[in-house]
CSV table of C-alpha atoms in Angstrom, one decimal:
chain,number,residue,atom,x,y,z
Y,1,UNK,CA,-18.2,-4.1,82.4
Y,2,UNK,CA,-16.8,-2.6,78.9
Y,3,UNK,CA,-19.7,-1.9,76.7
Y,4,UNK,CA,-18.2,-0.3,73.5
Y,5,UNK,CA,-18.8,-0.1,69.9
Y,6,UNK,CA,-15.9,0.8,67.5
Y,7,UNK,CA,-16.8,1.3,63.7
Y,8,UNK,CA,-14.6,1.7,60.6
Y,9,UNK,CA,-17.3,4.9,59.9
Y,10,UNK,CA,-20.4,6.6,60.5
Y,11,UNK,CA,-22.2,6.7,57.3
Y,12,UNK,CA,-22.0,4.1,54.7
Y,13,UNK,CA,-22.3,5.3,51.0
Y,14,UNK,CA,-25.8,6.3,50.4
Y,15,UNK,CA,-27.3,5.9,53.5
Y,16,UNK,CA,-28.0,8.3,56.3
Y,17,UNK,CA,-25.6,9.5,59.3
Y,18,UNK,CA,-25.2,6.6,61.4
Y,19,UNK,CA,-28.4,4.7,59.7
Y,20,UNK,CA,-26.8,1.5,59.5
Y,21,UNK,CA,-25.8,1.1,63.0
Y,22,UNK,CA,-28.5,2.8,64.9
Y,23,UNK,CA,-29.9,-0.9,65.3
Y,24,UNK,CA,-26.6,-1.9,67.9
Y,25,UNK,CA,-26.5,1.6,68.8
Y,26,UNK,CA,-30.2,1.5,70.7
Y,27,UNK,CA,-28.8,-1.1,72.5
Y,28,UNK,CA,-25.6,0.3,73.2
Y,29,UNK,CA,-27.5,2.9,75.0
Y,30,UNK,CA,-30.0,1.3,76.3
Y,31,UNK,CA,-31.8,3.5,79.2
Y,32,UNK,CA,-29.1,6.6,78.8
Y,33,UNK,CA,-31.0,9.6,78.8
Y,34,UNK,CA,-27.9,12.1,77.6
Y,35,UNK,CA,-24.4,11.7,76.1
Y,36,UNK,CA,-21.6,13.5,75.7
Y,37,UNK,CA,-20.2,14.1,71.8
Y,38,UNK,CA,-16.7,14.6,71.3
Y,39,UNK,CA,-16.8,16.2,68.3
Y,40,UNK,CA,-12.7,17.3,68.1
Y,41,UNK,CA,-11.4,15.4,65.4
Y,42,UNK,CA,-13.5,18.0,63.4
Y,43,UNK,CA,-14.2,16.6,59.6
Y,44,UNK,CA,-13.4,19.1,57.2
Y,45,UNK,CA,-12.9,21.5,59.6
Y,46,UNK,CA,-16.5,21.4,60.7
Y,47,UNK,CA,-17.2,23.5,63.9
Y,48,UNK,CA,-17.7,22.0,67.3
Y,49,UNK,CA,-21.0,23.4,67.3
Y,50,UNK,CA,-22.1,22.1,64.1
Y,51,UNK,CA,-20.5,18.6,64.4
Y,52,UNK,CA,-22.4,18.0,67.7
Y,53,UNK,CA,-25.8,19.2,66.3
Y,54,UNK,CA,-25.3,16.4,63.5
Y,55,UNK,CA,-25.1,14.0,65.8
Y,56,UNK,CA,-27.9,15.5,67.9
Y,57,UNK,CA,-30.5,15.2,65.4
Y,58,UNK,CA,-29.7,11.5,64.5
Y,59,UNK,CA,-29.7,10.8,68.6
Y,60,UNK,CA,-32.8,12.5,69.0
Y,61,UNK,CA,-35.0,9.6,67.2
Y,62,UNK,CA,-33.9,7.6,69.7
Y,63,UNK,CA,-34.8,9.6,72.4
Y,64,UNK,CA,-31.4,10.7,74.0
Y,65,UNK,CA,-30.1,13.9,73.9
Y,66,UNK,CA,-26.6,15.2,73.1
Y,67,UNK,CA,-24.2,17.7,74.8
Y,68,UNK,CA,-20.9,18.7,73.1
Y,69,UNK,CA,-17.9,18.0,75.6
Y,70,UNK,CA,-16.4,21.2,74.3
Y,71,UNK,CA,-19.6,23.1,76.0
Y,72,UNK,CA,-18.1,22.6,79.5
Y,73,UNK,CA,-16.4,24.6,81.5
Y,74,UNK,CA,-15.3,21.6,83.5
Y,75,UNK,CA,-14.4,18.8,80.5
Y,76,UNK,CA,-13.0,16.5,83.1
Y,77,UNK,CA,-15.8,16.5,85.4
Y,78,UNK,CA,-18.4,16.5,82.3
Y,79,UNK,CA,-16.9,13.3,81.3
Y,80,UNK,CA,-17.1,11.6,85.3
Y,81,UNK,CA,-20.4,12.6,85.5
Y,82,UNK,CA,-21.3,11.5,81.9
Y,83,UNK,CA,-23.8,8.8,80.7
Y,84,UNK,CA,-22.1,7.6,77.9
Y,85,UNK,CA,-19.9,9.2,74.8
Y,86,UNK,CA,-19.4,9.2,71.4
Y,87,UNK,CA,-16.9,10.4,69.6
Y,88,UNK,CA,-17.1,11.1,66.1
Y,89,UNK,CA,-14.9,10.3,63.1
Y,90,UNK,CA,-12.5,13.2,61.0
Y,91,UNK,CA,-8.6,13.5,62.3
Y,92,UNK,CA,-7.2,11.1,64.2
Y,93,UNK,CA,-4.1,13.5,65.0
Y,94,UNK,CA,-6.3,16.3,65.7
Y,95,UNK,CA,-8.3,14.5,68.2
Y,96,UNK,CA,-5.9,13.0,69.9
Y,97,UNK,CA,-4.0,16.6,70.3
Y,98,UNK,CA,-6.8,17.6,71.6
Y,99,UNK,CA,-7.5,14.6,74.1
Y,100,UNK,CA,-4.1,15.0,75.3
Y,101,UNK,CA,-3.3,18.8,75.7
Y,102,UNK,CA,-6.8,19.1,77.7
Y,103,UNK,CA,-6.0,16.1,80.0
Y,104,UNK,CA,-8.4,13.9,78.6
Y,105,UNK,CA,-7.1,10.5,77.3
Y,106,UNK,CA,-6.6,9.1,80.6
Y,107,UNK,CA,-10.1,10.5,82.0
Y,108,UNK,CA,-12.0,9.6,79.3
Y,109,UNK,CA,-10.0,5.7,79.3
Y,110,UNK,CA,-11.1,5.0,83.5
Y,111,UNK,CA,-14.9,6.3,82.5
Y,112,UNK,CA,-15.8,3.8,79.9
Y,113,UNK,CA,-13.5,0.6,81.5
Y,114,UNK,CA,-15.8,1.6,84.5
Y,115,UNK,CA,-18.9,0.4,82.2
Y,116,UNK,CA,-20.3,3.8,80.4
Y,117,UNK,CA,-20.9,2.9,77.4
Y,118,UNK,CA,-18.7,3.8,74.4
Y,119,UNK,CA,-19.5,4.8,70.4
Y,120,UNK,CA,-16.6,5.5,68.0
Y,121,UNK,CA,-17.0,5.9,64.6
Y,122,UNK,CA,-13.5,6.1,62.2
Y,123,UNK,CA,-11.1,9.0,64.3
Y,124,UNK,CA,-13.7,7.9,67.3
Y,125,UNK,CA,-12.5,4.3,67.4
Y,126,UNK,CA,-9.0,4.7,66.4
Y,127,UNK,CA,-8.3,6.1,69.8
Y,128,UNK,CA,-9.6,2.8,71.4
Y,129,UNK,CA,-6.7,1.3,69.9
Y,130,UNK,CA,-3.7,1.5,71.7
Y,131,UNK,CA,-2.2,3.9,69.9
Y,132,UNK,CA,-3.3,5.7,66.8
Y,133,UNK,CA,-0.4,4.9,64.9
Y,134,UNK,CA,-2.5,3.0,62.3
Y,135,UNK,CA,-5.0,6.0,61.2
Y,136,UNK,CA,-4.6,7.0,57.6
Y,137,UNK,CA,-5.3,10.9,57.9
Y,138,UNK,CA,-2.5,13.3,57.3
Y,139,UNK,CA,-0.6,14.7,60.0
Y,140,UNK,CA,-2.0,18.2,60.4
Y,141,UNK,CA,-1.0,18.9,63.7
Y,142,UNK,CA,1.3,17.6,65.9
Y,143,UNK,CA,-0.6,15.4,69.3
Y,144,UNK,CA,2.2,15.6,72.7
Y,145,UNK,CA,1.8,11.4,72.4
Y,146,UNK,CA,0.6,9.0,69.9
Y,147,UNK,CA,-0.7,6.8,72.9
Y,148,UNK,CA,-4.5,6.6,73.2
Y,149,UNK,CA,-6.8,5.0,75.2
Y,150,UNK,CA,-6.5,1.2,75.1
Y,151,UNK,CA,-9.5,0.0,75.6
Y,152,UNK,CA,-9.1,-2.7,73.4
Y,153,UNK,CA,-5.3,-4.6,72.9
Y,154,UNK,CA,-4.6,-4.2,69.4
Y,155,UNK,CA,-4.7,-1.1,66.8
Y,156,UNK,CA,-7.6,-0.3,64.1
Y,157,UNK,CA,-7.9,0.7,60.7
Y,158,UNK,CA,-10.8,2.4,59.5
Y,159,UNK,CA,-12.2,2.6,56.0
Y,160,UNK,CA,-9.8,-0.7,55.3
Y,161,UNK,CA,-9.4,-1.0,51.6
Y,162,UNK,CA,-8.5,-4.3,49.7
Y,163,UNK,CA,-5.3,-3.8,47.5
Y,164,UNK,CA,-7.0,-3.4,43.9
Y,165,UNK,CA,-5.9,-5.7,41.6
Y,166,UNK,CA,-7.0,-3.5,38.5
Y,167,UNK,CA,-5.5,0.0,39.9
Y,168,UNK,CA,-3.2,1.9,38.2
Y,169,UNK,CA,-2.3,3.5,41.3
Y,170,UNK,CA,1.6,3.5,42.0
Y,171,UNK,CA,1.3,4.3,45.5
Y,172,UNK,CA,1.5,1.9,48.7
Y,173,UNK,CA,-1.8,-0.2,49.5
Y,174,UNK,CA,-3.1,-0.7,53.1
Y,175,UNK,CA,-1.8,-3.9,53.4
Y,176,UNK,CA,1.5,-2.4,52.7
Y,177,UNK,CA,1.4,0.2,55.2
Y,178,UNK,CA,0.1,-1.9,57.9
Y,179,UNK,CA,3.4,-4.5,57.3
Y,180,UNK,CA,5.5,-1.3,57.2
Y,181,UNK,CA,4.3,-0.6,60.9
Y,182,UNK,CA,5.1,-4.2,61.8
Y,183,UNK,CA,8.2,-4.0,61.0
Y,184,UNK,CA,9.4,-1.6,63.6
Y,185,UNK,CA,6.2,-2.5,66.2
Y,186,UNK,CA,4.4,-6.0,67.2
Y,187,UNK,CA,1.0,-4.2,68.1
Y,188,UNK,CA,-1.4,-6.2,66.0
Y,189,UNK,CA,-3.8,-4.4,63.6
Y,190,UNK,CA,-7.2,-4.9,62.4
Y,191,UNK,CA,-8.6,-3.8,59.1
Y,192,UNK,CA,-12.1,-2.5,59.6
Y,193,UNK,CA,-13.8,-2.4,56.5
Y,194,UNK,CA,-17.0,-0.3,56.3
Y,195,UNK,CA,-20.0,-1.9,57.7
Y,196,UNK,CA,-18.0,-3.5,60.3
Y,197,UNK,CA,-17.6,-2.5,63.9
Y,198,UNK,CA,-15.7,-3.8,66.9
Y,199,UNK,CA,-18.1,-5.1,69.8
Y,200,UNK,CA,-16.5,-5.5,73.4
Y,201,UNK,CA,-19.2,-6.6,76.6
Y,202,UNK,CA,-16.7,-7.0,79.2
Y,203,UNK,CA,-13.3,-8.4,78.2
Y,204,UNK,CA,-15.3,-10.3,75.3
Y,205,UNK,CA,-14.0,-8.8,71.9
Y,206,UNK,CA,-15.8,-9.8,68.5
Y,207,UNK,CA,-15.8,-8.7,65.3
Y,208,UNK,CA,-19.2,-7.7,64.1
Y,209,UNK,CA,-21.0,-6.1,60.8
Y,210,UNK,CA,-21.4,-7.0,56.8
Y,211,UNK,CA,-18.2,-7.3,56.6
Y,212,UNK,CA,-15.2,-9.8,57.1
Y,213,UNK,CA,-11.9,-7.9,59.0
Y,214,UNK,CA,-8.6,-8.4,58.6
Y,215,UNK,CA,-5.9,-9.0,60.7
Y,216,UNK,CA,-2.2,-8.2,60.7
Y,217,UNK,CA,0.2,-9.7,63.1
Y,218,UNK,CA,4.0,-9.1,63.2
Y,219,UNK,CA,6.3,-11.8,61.5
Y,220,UNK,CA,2.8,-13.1,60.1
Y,221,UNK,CA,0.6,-13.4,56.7
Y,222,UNK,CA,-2.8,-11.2,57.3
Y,223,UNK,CA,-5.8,-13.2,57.8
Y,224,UNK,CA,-9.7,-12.8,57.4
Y,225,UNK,CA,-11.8,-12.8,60.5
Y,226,UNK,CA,-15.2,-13.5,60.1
Y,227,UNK,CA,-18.0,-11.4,61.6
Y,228,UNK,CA,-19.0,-12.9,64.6
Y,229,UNK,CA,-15.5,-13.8,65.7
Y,230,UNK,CA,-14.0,-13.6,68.9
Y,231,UNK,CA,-10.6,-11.4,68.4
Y,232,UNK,CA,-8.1,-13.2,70.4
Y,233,UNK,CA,-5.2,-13.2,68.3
Y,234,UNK,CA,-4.0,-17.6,69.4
């Protein structure tokens, strides 16, 4: 049975890494004694080293240690033999490069649709998406495939941001983007905003946090989900 979290980020303004979730998080990981940390997607060109020890500490309170995935000789077998994973937030396109030129997507996909459980956080839960088409980072490398894991049937976006109606800003709003996309695909999309996570226990997929998420759907207007919500799309 799926047991995954996906959330629009780790740390919400003010608060500490991961603070705000760590309630659903003990539960997610309920009697795992070690997890893997995918720590690719690299924010601000963090080292693998020093992204896995951030989320060491913060895992540690809870009594479950933490191994970085790029530790292992053997990253395939480290993930089959795994507990559970979380992969942090940063660049979408630099993790999935990553997950795709070591052979991981796939690997990674068949271990947590077995049942291990699964934490993403921003970059992290855009690859549960079906592909990471939706991310906003900026291309900075260039990933083999833009498929990812589909654990889920529709695409995320993180950090969601409401179209301002007081900005001065010229430029194109989320909203905008997201229609752009549906234009040319009929994957549908939903707008995390922060403080809000996606929840899946076996094929059962709600929307859950503070926050309401949005949903685009090709030929459609967008629509607010509340938390709580069953994501269905009918």
């Amino acid at each position: 049975m799926k047991n995954i979290i996906l959330a629009s980020t780790s740390t919400l303004f003010g608060q500490e890494y991961l603070s705000y979730l760590l309630p659903e998080v003990t539960l997610l990981f309920k009697g795992i004694e070690e997890i893997i940390f995918i720590p690719y997607a690299r924010p601000g060109g963090l080292s693998h080293d020093a992204y896995t020890q951030n989320a060491a500490v913060t895992f540690a309170t809870l009594g479950i240690r933490v191994k970085g995935l790029h530790t292992f000789t053997d990253p395939a077998k480290a993930i089959k033999e795994a507990q559970g994973f979380f992969t942090g937030g940063g660049n979408t396109f630099l993790l999935v490069k990553q997950l795709h030129e070591l052979d991981l997507m796939q690997i990674l996909k068949e271990a947590v649709e077995q049942g291990k459980p699964y934490l993403g956080t921003s970059a992290g839960s855009n690859i549960g998406g079906l592909n990471m088409q939706n991310t906003n980072d900026m291309p900075i490398v260039y990933p083999p495939d833009f498929t990812t894991m589909g654990l889920v049937p529709f695409n995320l976006n993180a950090h969601y941001l409401d179209p301002d109606p007081n900005s001065t800003h010229n430029g194109e709003t989320r909203e905008t983007r997201i229609k752009e996309f549906h234009v040319f695909n009929d994957v549908p999309v939903v707008g995390l905003r922060e403080g809000s996570w996606i929840r899946v226990k076996g094929e059962r997929v709600t929307t859950e946090g503070s926050k309401n998420s949005r949903v685009f759907l090709q030929g459609k207007e967008p629509y607010e989900l509340s938390t709580g919500s069953e994501l269905n799309f009918k």
